[in-house]
Coordinates of C-alpha atoms in Angstrom, one line a residue:
Chain A
X1 CA 17.8 -2.7 21.4
X2 CA 18.3 -4.2 25.0
X3 CA 18.4 -8.0 25.7
X4 CA 15.0 -8.1 27.4
X5 CA 14.0 -10.4 30.2
X6 CA 12.2 -13.0 28.7
X7 CA 8.6 -13.7 29.8
X8 CA 6.2 -16.5 30.1
X9 CA 3.2 -16.8 27.9
X10 CA 0.1 -17.7 29.9
X11 CA -3.0 -18.7 28.3
X12 CA -6.1 -19.9 30.2
X13 CA -9.6 -21.3 28.9
X14 CA -9.0 -20.2 25.6
X15 CA -12.1 -20.8 23.2
X16 CA -12.5 -19.9 19.6
X17 CA -15.9 -20.3 17.7
X18 CA -16.7 -19.8 14.2
X19 CA -20.3 -19.5 13.5
X20 CA -21.2 -22.1 16.2
X21 CA -18.3 -24.5 15.5
X22 CA -15.9 -24.6 18.3
X23 CA -12.5 -24.8 16.8
X24 CA -10.5 -24.4 19.9
X25 CA -11.8 -25.1 23.6
X26 CA -10.4 -25.0 27.1
X27 CA -6.8 -24.5 26.3
X28 CA -4.6 -23.9 28.9
X29 CA -0.9 -23.2 27.9
X30 CA 1.9 -22.0 29.8
X31 CA 5.1 -21.5 27.9
X32 CA 8.0 -20.3 30.3
X33 CA 10.5 -17.8 29.2
X34 CA 13.6 -18.9 27.2
X35 CA 11.7 -22.3 26.0
X36 CA 11.4 -23.7 22.5
X37 CA 7.8 -25.2 22.6
X38 CA 6.4 -27.2 19.7
X39 CA 2.8 -27.3 19.2
X40 CA 1.8 -30.3 17.3
X41 CA -1.5 -32.3 16.3
X42 CA -3.4 -33.9 13.3
X43 CA -4.7 -31.6 10.6
X44 CA -7.7 -29.5 11.8
X45 CA -6.4 -29.7 15.7
X46 CA -6.5 -25.9 16.0
X47 CA -2.9 -25.3 16.4
X48 CA -2.9 -22.4 13.9
X49 CA -6.4 -21.1 15.2
X50 CA -4.5 -20.9 18.6
X51 CA -1.7 -18.5 17.1
X52 CA -4.4 -16.7 15.1
X53 CA -6.3 -15.8 18.3
X54 CA -3.2 -14.7 20.2
X55 CA -2.3 -12.5 17.4
X56 CA -5.7 -10.8 16.9
X57 CA -6.4 -12.5 13.7
X58 CA -9.5 -14.2 15.1
X59 CA -11.5 -13.6 18.0
X60 CA -11.1 -15.8 21.1
X61 CA -12.3 -15.7 24.6
X62 CA -10.5 -16.7 27.9
X63 CA -7.5 -15.0 28.9
X64 CA -3.8 -15.0 27.4
X65 CA -1.3 -12.7 29.1
X66 CA 2.4 -12.1 28.2
X67 CA 4.4 -9.5 29.6
X68 CA 1.4 -8.3 31.6
X69 CA -0.6 -7.5 28.6
X70 CA -3.7 -9.1 27.8
X71 CA -3.4 -10.4 24.2
X72 CA -7.1 -11.3 23.3
X73 CA -9.3 -8.6 21.8
X74 CA -6.7 -6.0 20.9
X75 CA -5.8 -5.0 17.3
X76 CA -3.2 -6.7 15.5
X77 CA -0.7 -3.7 15.3
X78 CA -1.0 -3.0 19.0
X79 CA -0.1 -6.7 19.8
X80 CA 2.9 -6.3 17.9
X81 CA 3.9 -3.2 19.6
X82 CA 3.7 -5.2 22.9
X83 CA 6.2 -7.7 21.6
X84 CA 4.2 -10.4 19.9
X85 CA 5.5 -11.4 16.5
X86 CA 4.4 -14.4 14.1
X87 CA 5.0 -16.1 10.8
X88 CA 2.6 -17.5 8.4
X89 CA 2.5 -21.1 6.7
X90 CA 3.4 -19.4 3.5
X91 CA 6.4 -16.8 3.7
X92 CA 4.9 -13.6 3.3
X93 CA 7.8 -11.1 2.8
X94 CA 7.8 -8.1 0.5
X95 CA 8.9 -9.6 -2.6
X96 CA 9.8 -6.4 -4.6
X97 CA 11.8 -4.9 -1.9
X98 CA 15.4 -6.0 -1.0
X99 CA 16.1 -8.0 2.0
X100 CA 17.4 -4.9 3.6
X101 CA 14.3 -2.9 2.9
X102 CA 12.2 -5.7 4.3
X103 CA 14.1 -5.7 7.6
X104 CA 14.1 -1.9 7.6
X105 CA 10.5 -1.8 7.3
X106 CA 10.0 -4.3 10.2
X107 CA 12.5 -1.9 12.2
X108 CA 10.2 0.9 11.7
X109 CA 8.0 0.2 14.6
X110 CA 10.6 1.6 17.1
X111 CA 11.1 4.6 15.0
X112 CA 9.3 7.8 15.2
X113 CA 6.8 8.5 12.5
X114 CA 8.5 11.5 11.2
X115 CA 11.6 9.4 10.2
X116 CA 9.2 8.0 7.5
X117 CA 9.3 11.0 5.6
X118 CA 13.1 10.6 5.4
X119 CA 15.1 8.7 3.2
X120 CA 16.6 5.6 4.3
X121 CA 20.4 6.5 5.0
X122 CA 22.7 3.8 6.2
X123 CA 21.6 0.4 8.0
X124 CA 20.3 0.5 11.5
X125 CA 22.2 -1.4 13.9
X126 CA 19.4 -3.8 14.7
X127 CA 18.9 -4.9 11.0
X128 CA 22.8 -5.6 10.7
X129 CA 22.5 -7.9 13.8
X130 CA 19.4 -9.6 12.5
X131 CA 21.2 -10.1 9.0
X132 CA 24.0 -11.8 10.7
X133 CA 21.9 -13.9 13.0
X134 CA 19.7 -15.3 10.2
X135 CA 22.6 -15.5 7.8
X136 CA 21.5 -13.5 4.9
X137 CA 24.4 -10.9 5.0
X138 CA 25.3 -11.7 1.5
X139 CA 21.9 -11.3 0.2
X140 CA 21.0 -7.9 1.8
X141 CA 20.5 -6.3 -1.5
X142 CA 18.9 -8.9 -3.3
X143 CA 14.9 -8.4 -4.0
X144 CA 13.1 -10.8 -1.4
X145 CA 11.1 -12.3 -4.2
X146 CA 14.4 -14.0 -5.7
X147 CA 15.2 -15.8 -2.4
X148 CA 15.1 -19.4 -2.0
X149 CA 12.1 -20.8 0.1
X150 CA 14.2 -21.4 3.4
X151 CA 15.8 -18.1 2.9
X152 CA 12.3 -16.3 2.8
X153 CA 11.5 -17.9 6.3
X154 CA 14.6 -17.0 7.7
X155 CA 14.0 -13.4 6.4
X156 CA 10.7 -13.4 8.1
X157 CA 12.3 -14.7 11.6
X158 CA 14.8 -11.9 10.9
X159 CA 12.0 -9.4 10.6
X160 CA 10.7 -10.6 14.2
X161 CA 14.2 -10.2 15.6
X162 CA 14.3 -6.7 14.2
X163 CA 10.9 -5.7 15.5
X164 CA 12.4 -6.9 19.0
X165 CA 9.4 -9.5 19.4
X166 CA 9.6 -11.3 22.6
X167 CA 7.2 -13.7 22.0
X168 CA 7.4 -15.5 18.7
X169 CA 4.9 -17.7 17.3
X170 CA 5.9 -19.4 14.0
X171 CA 3.6 -21.4 12.0
X172 CA 5.4 -24.3 10.1
X173 CA 8.5 -22.6 9.6
X174 CA 10.2 -25.7 8.1
X175 CA 7.5 -26.7 5.9
X176 CA 8.8 -27.5 2.2
X177 CA 12.6 -27.0 3.5
X178 CA 15.4 -29.3 2.5
X179 CA 17.1 -31.4 5.2
X180 CA 20.1 -28.9 5.4
X181 CA 17.8 -25.9 5.6
X182 CA 15.9 -27.6 8.4
X183 CA 18.9 -28.0 10.2
X184 CA 20.1 -24.4 9.9
X185 CA 16.4 -23.4 11.0
X186 CA 16.6 -25.7 14.0
X187 CA 19.9 -24.1 15.1
X188 CA 18.6 -20.6 14.6
X189 CA 15.5 -21.2 16.8
X190 CA 17.6 -22.8 19.5
X191 CA 19.7 -19.5 19.4
X192 CA 17.0 -17.2 19.3
X193 CA 14.8 -18.9 21.9
X194 CA 17.5 -18.2 24.5
X195 CA 16.2 -14.9 25.4
X196 CA 12.7 -15.2 23.9
X197 CA 9.7 -17.2 24.1
X198 CA 9.0 -19.2 21.1
X199 CA 6.0 -21.5 20.1
X200 CA 6.4 -23.4 16.9
X201 CA 3.5 -25.2 15.2
X202 CA 5.2 -28.1 13.2
X203 CA 4.2 -31.4 11.6
X204 CA 7.7 -32.8 11.1
X205 CA 8.4 -35.3 13.8
X206 CA 12.0 -35.6 13.0
X207 CA 12.5 -31.9 13.4
X208 CA 10.4 -31.9 16.7
X209 CA 12.8 -34.6 18.2
X210 CA 15.8 -32.7 17.1
X211 CA 15.0 -29.1 18.7
X212 CA 12.0 -29.2 20.8
X213 CA 12.4 -28.4 24.5
X214 CA 8.8 -29.2 25.3
X215 CA 5.8 -30.3 23.2
X216 CA 2.1 -29.4 23.4
X217 CA -0.2 -31.9 21.5
X218 CA -3.6 -30.6 20.3
X219 CA -6.3 -32.8 19.3
X220 CA -9.8 -31.4 18.0
X221 CA -9.5 -28.0 19.4
X222 CA -8.3 -29.1 22.8
X223 CA -4.9 -30.0 24.4
X224 CA -4.3 -33.8 24.5
X225 CA -1.0 -34.1 26.2
X226 CA 2.1 -31.6 27.2
X227 CA 5.8 -32.4 28.3
X228 CA 9.1 -33.5 27.1
X229 CA 9.5 -34.8 23.6
X230 CA 9.9 -38.7 25.0
X231 CA 7.1 -38.2 27.4
X232 CA 4.6 -37.0 24.9
X233 CA 5.7 -39.6 22.5
X234 CA 5.2 -42.6 24.7
X235 CA 1.8 -41.3 25.8
X236 CA -0.9 -43.7 24.8
X237 CA -3.4 -41.0 23.9
X238 CA -1.1 -39.2 21.4
X239 CA -0.2 -42.5 20.0
X240 CA -3.8 -43.2 19.3
X241 CA -4.6 -39.8 17.6
X242 CA -1.7 -40.1 15.5
X243 CA -2.1 -43.7 14.6
X244 CA -3.0 -43.6 10.7
X245 CA -2.6 -40.0 10.4
X246 CA -1.2 -39.7 7.1
X247 CA 1.6 -37.1 7.9
X248 CA 3.4 -39.0 10.5
X249 CA 2.1 -42.5 10.2
X250 CA 5.4 -44.4 10.2
X251 CA 6.9 -42.6 13.1
X252 CA 3.5 -43.0 15.3
X253 CA 3.3 -46.8 14.5
X254 CA 7.0 -47.3 15.4
X255 CA 6.3 -45.5 18.7
X256 CA 3.3 -47.7 19.2
X257 CA 4.9 -50.7 18.8
X258 CA 7.8 -49.6 21.0
X259 CA 5.3 -48.6 23.8
X260 CA 3.1 -51.7 23.2
X261 CA 6.3 -53.8 24.0
X262 CA 7.0 -51.8 27.2
X263 CA 3.4 -52.4 28.5
X264 CA 3.5 -56.1 27.7
Chain B
X1 CA 15.5 -1.6 -38.3
X2 CA 11.8 -2.2 -37.0
X3 CA 10.3 0.1 -34.7
X4 CA 10.7 -2.5 -31.9
X5 CA 14.3 -2.8 -32.5
X6 CA 14.8 0.8 -32.4
X7 CA 12.8 1.1 -29.1
X8 CA 15.0 -1.5 -27.8
X9 CA 18.1 0.4 -28.8
X10 CA 16.7 3.5 -27.3
X11 CA 15.9 1.3 -24.1
X12 CA 19.6 0.2 -23.8
X13 CA 20.9 3.7 -24.3
X14 CA 18.4 5.0 -21.6
X15 CA 19.8 2.3 -19.3
X16 CA 23.3 3.1 -20.1
X17 CA 22.5 6.8 -19.3
X18 CA 20.8 5.9 -16.1
X19 CA 24.0 3.9 -14.9
X20 CA 26.0 7.0 -15.6
X21 CA 23.8 9.7 -14.3
X22 CA 23.4 9.6 -10.3
X23 CA 19.8 10.1 -9.1
X24 CA 20.5 13.4 -8.0
X25 CA 21.8 14.6 -11.4
X26 CA 18.9 12.7 -13.2
X27 CA 16.5 14.6 -10.8
X28 CA 18.0 18.2 -11.9
X29 CA 18.1 17.3 -15.4
X30 CA 14.7 16.0 -15.5
X31 CA 13.2 18.9 -13.6
X32 CA 15.2 21.5 -16.0
X33 CA 13.8 19.3 -19.0
X34 CA 10.3 19.7 -17.8
X35 CA 10.5 23.4 -17.1
X36 CA 12.0 24.2 -20.3
X37 CA 9.3 22.4 -22.1
X38 CA 6.4 23.9 -20.3
X39 CA 8.0 27.4 -19.6
X40 CA 9.9 28.0 -23.0
X41 CA 9.0 25.7 -25.7
X42 CA 5.4 25.4 -25.2
X43 CA 4.5 28.9 -25.2
X44 CA 6.4 29.3 -28.3
X45 CA 5.3 26.5 -30.4
X46 CA 1.6 26.3 -29.6
X47 CA -1.2 28.3 -30.8
X48 CA -3.3 30.0 -28.5
X49 CA -6.1 27.5 -28.5
X50 CA -3.5 24.8 -28.1
X51 CA -1.7 26.5 -25.4
X52 CA -5.2 27.0 -23.6
X53 CA -6.1 23.2 -23.8
X54 CA -2.3 22.3 -22.6
X55 CA -3.3 24.3 -19.6
X56 CA -6.4 22.3 -18.9
X57 CA -4.6 19.0 -19.4
X58 CA -2.1 20.2 -17.0
X59 CA -5.0 20.4 -14.5
X60 CA -5.9 16.8 -15.4
X61 CA -2.4 15.7 -15.0
X62 CA -2.5 16.8 -11.3
X63 CA -5.1 14.5 -10.6
X64 CA -3.2 11.7 -12.4
X65 CA -0.2 12.2 -10.3
X66 CA -2.3 11.9 -7.3
X67 CA -4.0 8.5 -8.7
X68 CA -0.4 7.5 -9.5
X69 CA 0.4 7.6 -5.8
X70 CA -2.9 6.3 -4.4
X71 CA -3.3 3.4 -7.0
X72 CA 0.3 2.8 -8.4
X73 CA 2.1 2.9 -5.0
X74 CA -0.8 2.3 -2.5
X75 CA -2.9 0.0 -4.6
X76 CA -6.0 2.1 -3.9
X77 CA -7.9 2.1 -7.4
X78 CA -9.9 5.2 -7.0
X79 CA -12.5 5.8 -9.5
X80 CA -14.0 8.9 -7.9
X81 CA -11.3 11.5 -8.0
X82 CA -13.9 13.6 -9.7
X83 CA -15.4 14.3 -6.1
X84 CA -12.1 15.9 -5.1
X85 CA -11.6 17.7 -8.4
X86 CA -15.0 19.0 -8.0
X87 CA -15.0 20.2 -4.7
X88 CA -11.6 22.2 -5.6
X89 CA -13.1 23.5 -8.7
X90 CA -16.5 24.5 -7.3
X91 CA -14.9 26.2 -4.2
X92 CA -12.7 28.3 -6.8
X93 CA -15.7 28.9 -9.0
X94 CA -17.8 30.2 -6.2
X95 CA -15.3 32.4 -5.3
X96 CA -14.7 33.8 -8.8
X97 CA -18.5 34.2 -9.0
X98 CA -18.8 36.3 -5.9
X99 CA -15.6 38.4 -6.7
X100 CA -17.2 39.0 -10.0
X101 CA -20.5 40.3 -8.4
X102 CA -18.4 42.7 -6.3
X103 CA -18.8 43.2 -2.5
X104 CA -22.3 42.1 -1.4
X105 CA -23.5 41.5 -4.9
X106 CA -25.2 38.4 -6.3
X107 CA -24.0 36.1 -9.0
X108 CA -26.2 36.3 -12.1
X109 CA -27.3 32.8 -12.2
X110 CA -28.9 33.0 -8.8
X111 CA -31.2 35.7 -9.6
X112 CA -32.1 33.6 -12.7
X113 CA -32.8 30.5 -11.0
X114 CA -33.1 31.3 -7.2
X115 CA -34.4 33.7 -5.0
X116 CA -31.8 36.3 -6.0
X117 CA -30.1 35.9 -2.5
X118 CA -26.6 34.3 -1.9
X119 CA -27.0 31.2 0.3
X120 CA -25.2 31.4 3.8
X121 CA -22.9 28.6 3.0
X122 CA -21.6 30.7 -0.3
X123 CA -20.9 33.8 2.0
X124 CA -17.4 32.5 3.3
X125 CA -16.3 32.1 -0.4
X126 CA -16.2 35.9 -0.7
X127 CA -12.9 35.7 1.0
X128 CA -10.0 34.5 -1.2
X129 CA -8.0 32.8 2.0
X130 CA -11.0 31.1 3.2
X131 CA -11.4 30.0 -0.5
X132 CA -7.8 28.8 -0.6
X133 CA -7.9 27.1 2.5
X134 CA -11.1 25.3 1.8
X135 CA -9.7 23.9 -1.6
X136 CA -6.9 22.2 0.4
X137 CA -8.5 21.5 3.8
X138 CA -11.8 20.2 3.0
X139 CA -10.7 17.5 0.4
X140 CA -8.0 16.6 3.0
X141 CA -10.5 16.3 6.0
X142 CA -13.1 14.5 3.7
X143 CA -10.3 12.0 2.3
X144 CA -9.0 11.4 5.6
X145 CA -12.3 10.8 7.3
X146 CA -13.7 8.6 4.3
X147 CA -10.4 6.9 3.7
X148 CA -9.4 5.9 7.2
X149 CA -13.4 4.6 7.6
X150 CA -12.9 2.5 4.5
X151 CA -9.6 1.2 5.0
X152 CA -9.9 0.4 8.7
X153 CA -12.9 -1.8 7.6
X154 CA -10.6 -3.5 5.3
X155 CA -12.6 -2.6 2.1
X156 CA -10.1 -2.6 -0.8
X157 CA -9.7 -3.7 -4.3
X158 CA -12.8 -3.5 -6.5
X159 CA -14.9 -2.8 -3.5
X160 CA -13.1 0.4 -2.8
X161 CA -13.2 1.3 -6.5
X162 CA -17.1 0.9 -6.8
X163 CA -17.5 2.9 -3.4
X164 CA -15.4 5.7 -4.9
X165 CA -17.4 5.6 -7.9
X166 CA -20.6 5.7 -6.0
X167 CA -19.7 8.5 -4.3
X168 CA -18.6 10.8 -7.1
X169 CA -21.9 9.8 -8.9
X170 CA -24.0 10.9 -5.6
X171 CA -21.7 14.2 -5.7
X172 CA -22.8 14.8 -9.4
X173 CA -26.4 14.3 -8.8
X174 CA -26.3 16.4 -5.7
X175 CA -24.9 19.3 -8.0
X176 CA -27.3 18.7 -10.6
X177 CA -30.4 18.9 -8.3
X178 CA -29.2 22.1 -6.5
X179 CA -29.6 24.4 -9.6
X180 CA -30.3 27.7 -7.7
X181 CA -27.0 27.2 -5.7
X182 CA -24.7 25.6 -7.8
X183 CA -25.9 26.3 -11.2
X184 CA -27.2 22.6 -11.8
X185 CA -26.1 21.0 -14.8
X186 CA -24.9 23.9 -16.6
X187 CA -22.5 24.6 -13.8
X188 CA -20.7 27.7 -13.1
X189 CA -19.1 29.9 -15.8
X190 CA -18.6 33.4 -17.5
X191 CA -15.8 34.4 -15.0
X192 CA -14.2 37.6 -15.7
X193 CA -11.3 38.0 -13.0
X194 CA -8.9 35.6 -10.9
X195 CA -7.7 37.3 -7.4
X196 CA -8.1 40.8 -9.2
X197 CA -6.5 39.8 -12.7
X198 CA -8.6 39.8 -15.8
X199 CA -9.1 36.4 -17.4
X200 CA -9.4 37.9 -20.9
X201 CA -5.9 39.2 -21.0
X202 CA -3.7 36.6 -22.7
X203 CA -0.8 37.6 -20.5
X204 CA -2.8 36.5 -17.5
X205 CA -3.9 33.4 -19.2
X206 CA -0.1 32.6 -19.8
X207 CA 0.6 33.2 -16.1
X208 CA -2.2 31.0 -15.2
X209 CA -0.5 28.3 -17.5
X210 CA 2.9 28.8 -15.8
X211 CA 1.1 28.4 -12.3
X212 CA -0.5 25.2 -13.4
X213 CA 3.0 24.0 -15.0
X214 CA 4.9 24.9 -11.9
X215 CA 2.3 23.3 -9.5
X216 CA 2.2 20.2 -11.7
X217 CA 6.2 20.0 -11.4
X218 CA 6.1 20.6 -7.7
X219 CA 3.5 17.6 -7.3
X220 CA 5.6 15.5 -9.2
X221 CA 8.7 16.2 -7.3
X222 CA 6.5 15.7 -3.9
X223 CA 5.4 12.3 -5.4
X224 CA 9.2 11.5 -6.1
X225 CA 10.2 12.5 -2.4
X226 CA 7.3 10.2 -1.1
X227 CA 8.3 7.2 -3.3
X228 CA 12.0 7.4 -2.0
X229 CA 11.4 7.9 1.5
X230 CA 10.8 5.2 4.1
X231 CA 7.2 6.1 3.8
X232 CA 7.1 5.1 0.3
X233 CA 8.7 1.8 1.0
X234 CA 6.0 1.1 3.5
X235 CA 3.3 2.1 1.2
X236 CA 4.3 -0.3 -1.6
X237 CA 4.7 -3.0 1.2
X238 CA 1.4 -2.3 2.3
X239 CA 0.1 -2.7 -1.2
X240 CA 1.7 -6.0 -1.7
X241 CA 1.3 -7.4 1.6
X242 CA -1.2 -5.5 3.7
X243 CA -1.5 -8.3 6.4
X244 CA 2.3 -8.7 6.9
X245 CA 2.6 -4.8 7.3
X246 CA -0.2 -5.3 10.1
X247 CA 1.8 -7.8 11.8
X248 CA 5.0 -5.5 11.8
X249 CA 3.2 -3.3 14.1
X250 CA 1.9 -0.6 11.7
X251 CA -1.8 0.4 11.0
X252 CA -2.1 -0.2 7.3
X253 CA -5.4 1.8 7.3
X254 CA -3.3 5.0 8.2
X255 CA -0.6 4.3 5.9
X256 CA -3.2 4.2 3.0
X257 CA -5.1 7.0 4.3
X258 CA -2.0 9.4 4.0
X259 CA -1.6 8.5 0.3
X260 CA -5.3 9.0 -0.4
X261 CA -5.4 12.5 1.5
X262 CA -2.3 13.7 -0.7
X263 CA -4.0 12.4 -3.9
X264 CA -7.3 14.0 -3.2
X265 CA -5.5 17.4 -2.3
X266 CA -3.7 17.2 -5.7
X267 CA -7.0 16.6 -7.5
X268 CA -8.7 19.3 -5.7
X269 CA -5.9 21.8 -6.7
X270 CA -6.1 20.5 -10.2
X271 CA -9.8 21.2 -10.2
X272 CA -9.4 24.9 -8.6
X273 CA -6.9 25.7 -11.2
X274 CA -9.0 24.2 -14.1
X275 CA -11.8 26.7 -13.3
X276 CA -10.0 29.9 -14.4
X277 CA -8.4 28.1 -17.2
X278 CA -11.4 26.2 -18.8
X279 CA -13.7 28.9 -17.8
X280 CA -16.3 26.8 -16.4
X281 CA -17.0 23.8 -14.0
X282 CA -20.1 21.8 -14.2
X283 CA -21.2 18.3 -13.1
X284 CA -19.9 16.9 -16.5
X285 CA -16.5 17.8 -15.6
X286 CA -16.5 16.0 -12.2
X287 CA -18.9 12.9 -12.7
X288 CA -18.2 9.2 -13.2
X289 CA -16.8 9.5 -16.9
X290 CA -14.0 12.1 -16.2
X291 CA -13.1 10.3 -13.0
X292 CA -12.7 7.3 -15.1
X293 CA -10.7 9.2 -17.6
X294 CA -8.3 10.3 -15.0
X295 CA -7.7 6.6 -14.1
X296 CA -7.2 5.7 -17.8
X297 CA -4.4 8.2 -18.4
X298 CA -2.6 6.7 -15.3
X299 CA -3.2 3.0 -16.4
X300 CA -1.8 3.7 -20.0
X301 CA 1.1 5.7 -18.8
X302 CA 2.1 3.3 -16.0
X303 CA 0.9 3.5 -12.6
X304 CA 3.7 2.5 -10.6
X305 CA 6.3 4.6 -12.0
X306 CA 6.9 8.2 -11.3
X307 CA 6.4 9.7 -14.9
X308 CA 3.8 7.1 -16.1
X309 CA 0.7 8.8 -14.7
X310 CA 1.7 12.4 -15.5
X311 CA 2.9 11.5 -19.2
X312 CA 0.1 9.0 -19.7
X313 CA -2.5 11.3 -18.7
X314 CA -1.1 14.4 -20.9
X315 CA -0.9 12.0 -23.8
X316 CA -4.2 10.6 -23.7
X317 CA -5.6 14.3 -23.1
X318 CA -3.9 15.4 -26.3
X319 CA -4.4 12.5 -28.5
X320 CA -8.2 12.7 -27.4
X321 CA -8.5 16.2 -28.2
X322 CA -6.8 15.9 -31.6
X323 CA -9.1 12.9 -32.5
X324 CA -12.2 14.5 -31.0
X325 CA -11.8 17.6 -33.3
X326 CA -11.1 15.6 -36.4
X327 CA -13.2 12.4 -36.0
X328 CA -15.6 13.0 -33.2
X329 CA -17.5 9.9 -33.9
X330 CA -14.4 7.4 -33.5
X331 CA -12.6 8.9 -30.7
X332 CA -14.4 6.8 -27.9
X333 CA -13.7 3.4 -30.0
X334 CA -10.0 4.6 -30.4
X335 CA -9.9 5.0 -26.6
X336 CA -11.3 1.8 -25.9
X337 CA -9.1 0.0 -28.2
X338 CA -6.0 1.5 -26.6
X339 CA -7.0 0.7 -23.4
X340 CA -7.7 -2.8 -24.0
X341 CA -4.3 -3.0 -26.1
X342 CA -2.0 -1.4 -23.7
X343 CA -3.5 -3.3 -20.6
X344 CA -3.3 -6.4 -22.6
X345 CA 0.1 -6.3 -23.6
X346 CA 1.8 -4.0 -21.0
X347 CA -0.4 -4.5 -17.8
X348 CA 1.8 -1.9 -16.1
X349 CA 1.4 0.6 -18.8
X350 CA 3.8 2.4 -21.2
X351 CA 6.4 3.3 -18.7
X352 CA 7.5 -0.2 -18.4
X353 CA 7.8 -0.8 -22.2
X354 CA 11.7 -0.5 -22.0
X355 CA 11.9 -3.0 -19.2
X356 CA 9.5 -5.6 -21.0
X357 CA 11.5 -5.3 -24.3
X358 CA 14.9 -5.7 -22.4
X359 CA 13.6 -8.9 -20.8
X360 CA 12.4 -10.1 -24.2
X361 CA 15.9 -9.5 -25.6
X362 CA 17.5 -11.1 -22.7
X363 CA 15.3 -14.2 -23.0
X364 CA 16.2 -14.6 -26.8
X365 CA 19.7 -14.6 -26.3

């Protein structure tokens, strides 16, 4: 594994339609390399749908380029081979396999198919490195099903590292985590985003304020605002969308009050 | 001491044994034990009739070993292995018929039901090598084609099971309809020789048994190899989280197709060896009911384990034969009850009994 040159994700005019219902429209999104970008918005804003479209799970139109590859309209496993990796809202690790086996399967992408017929002997270099990065060294031989919720998400991120994904799309990685786990995850994301492009879908404003480099706000399928954390939080349109939104009502109200004072 | 307690004690003992014996030693001991039972004990202890029956059951067990791989490891519940069992069986039967008829000869049933000439598609089966090649390559190609087409469309679970069953039903109907070239519902029988050896000779019957036993052991060893390989880990991962496997850059359809092909070839080889041993192949040997019976043995034995499918299949066949001989009217009820009981209390089959009891014991402590 070489430290690959980080690359930008460039999405223009992305549109996703389900049976006439337009879930995502006119989405232009540029995420420069080495940036930790958060994608936020109320429920149903289309955040996950954007990720689904970029990873081949739903059909989207427009263009989405990463590392010279067009992402739209290609089968999932080819996208993965082009360096795109994602996680899901619910951790989906192989529960019956050990942490090590999970990572080893993720590493298989870069092995020749004939190696599949042999037994696993020793631990590949990149697996050791990922174990260290996500901090699961001590649990390597545990079945993944026995891991705590947060550890499963870290394992998933570890699997993305092992498969050498250069564009990481993470869907609510800290949902359901304790405060400590959140902090650990935030640090982990910081570390891995240095030489990769990382997009995080998130609801948690606290987490966002602590770790986001930049934020893109979605609302009803299109992009509402984009910029630094402070910049976005003081955007009146964002405040309007978030007012009364159950997930972050106090923060939004607080920001509204703050900005309201400014305009007065 | 109750039976349950005794089994629990045995379970602890086996666990101790398991800790002492390294995998390689277990492999050699297990293979040796199986070979000893099949090559020494069985011929000495069984009557000629029982010996012949066991030979047939070994062929069924080959199908079961394949189902264990496809269903237990890969999650593909195939209710249609009769299709591949039948292809192997009929290919072999056609060769034996032509061989008995002699060079240029016509099998007797063709003169009876048909025009008295051998159809063009039968001709290649005069050659033993083409026959053996067909037994292996035709099911492999068919399973690869069907499997990939089905799995790439993400058909799985009950839908795959129904589809596989529909295929075997269609196959049986096709066989019945083509009486002039397949013998119809009576099938093909009355074989006299097997690649130049007389089937009436008890020594040759014994050799056939050994051939089946050796093949079965080989298949179990091959599945063991696959289970312990990286491919085996990947196959189980695909069974449990197909979507995740896709997002790791693998094509799950391909992963599943490989296991399906292996299991289909096992079934075809089982069918091919069944023919000289049983002396007959007919649509009732390959249709829906036998296809379900193959799966029943695997389910009762324990589909996700190495030995569950083969032992379950052999046990079910054996018990079935005893009951069918002595109480023909209750056999099907017994079978149904066994199925319900085992799957109700041991959803993963008998092979998991030890583990379940151990957990019980652990809980009560």
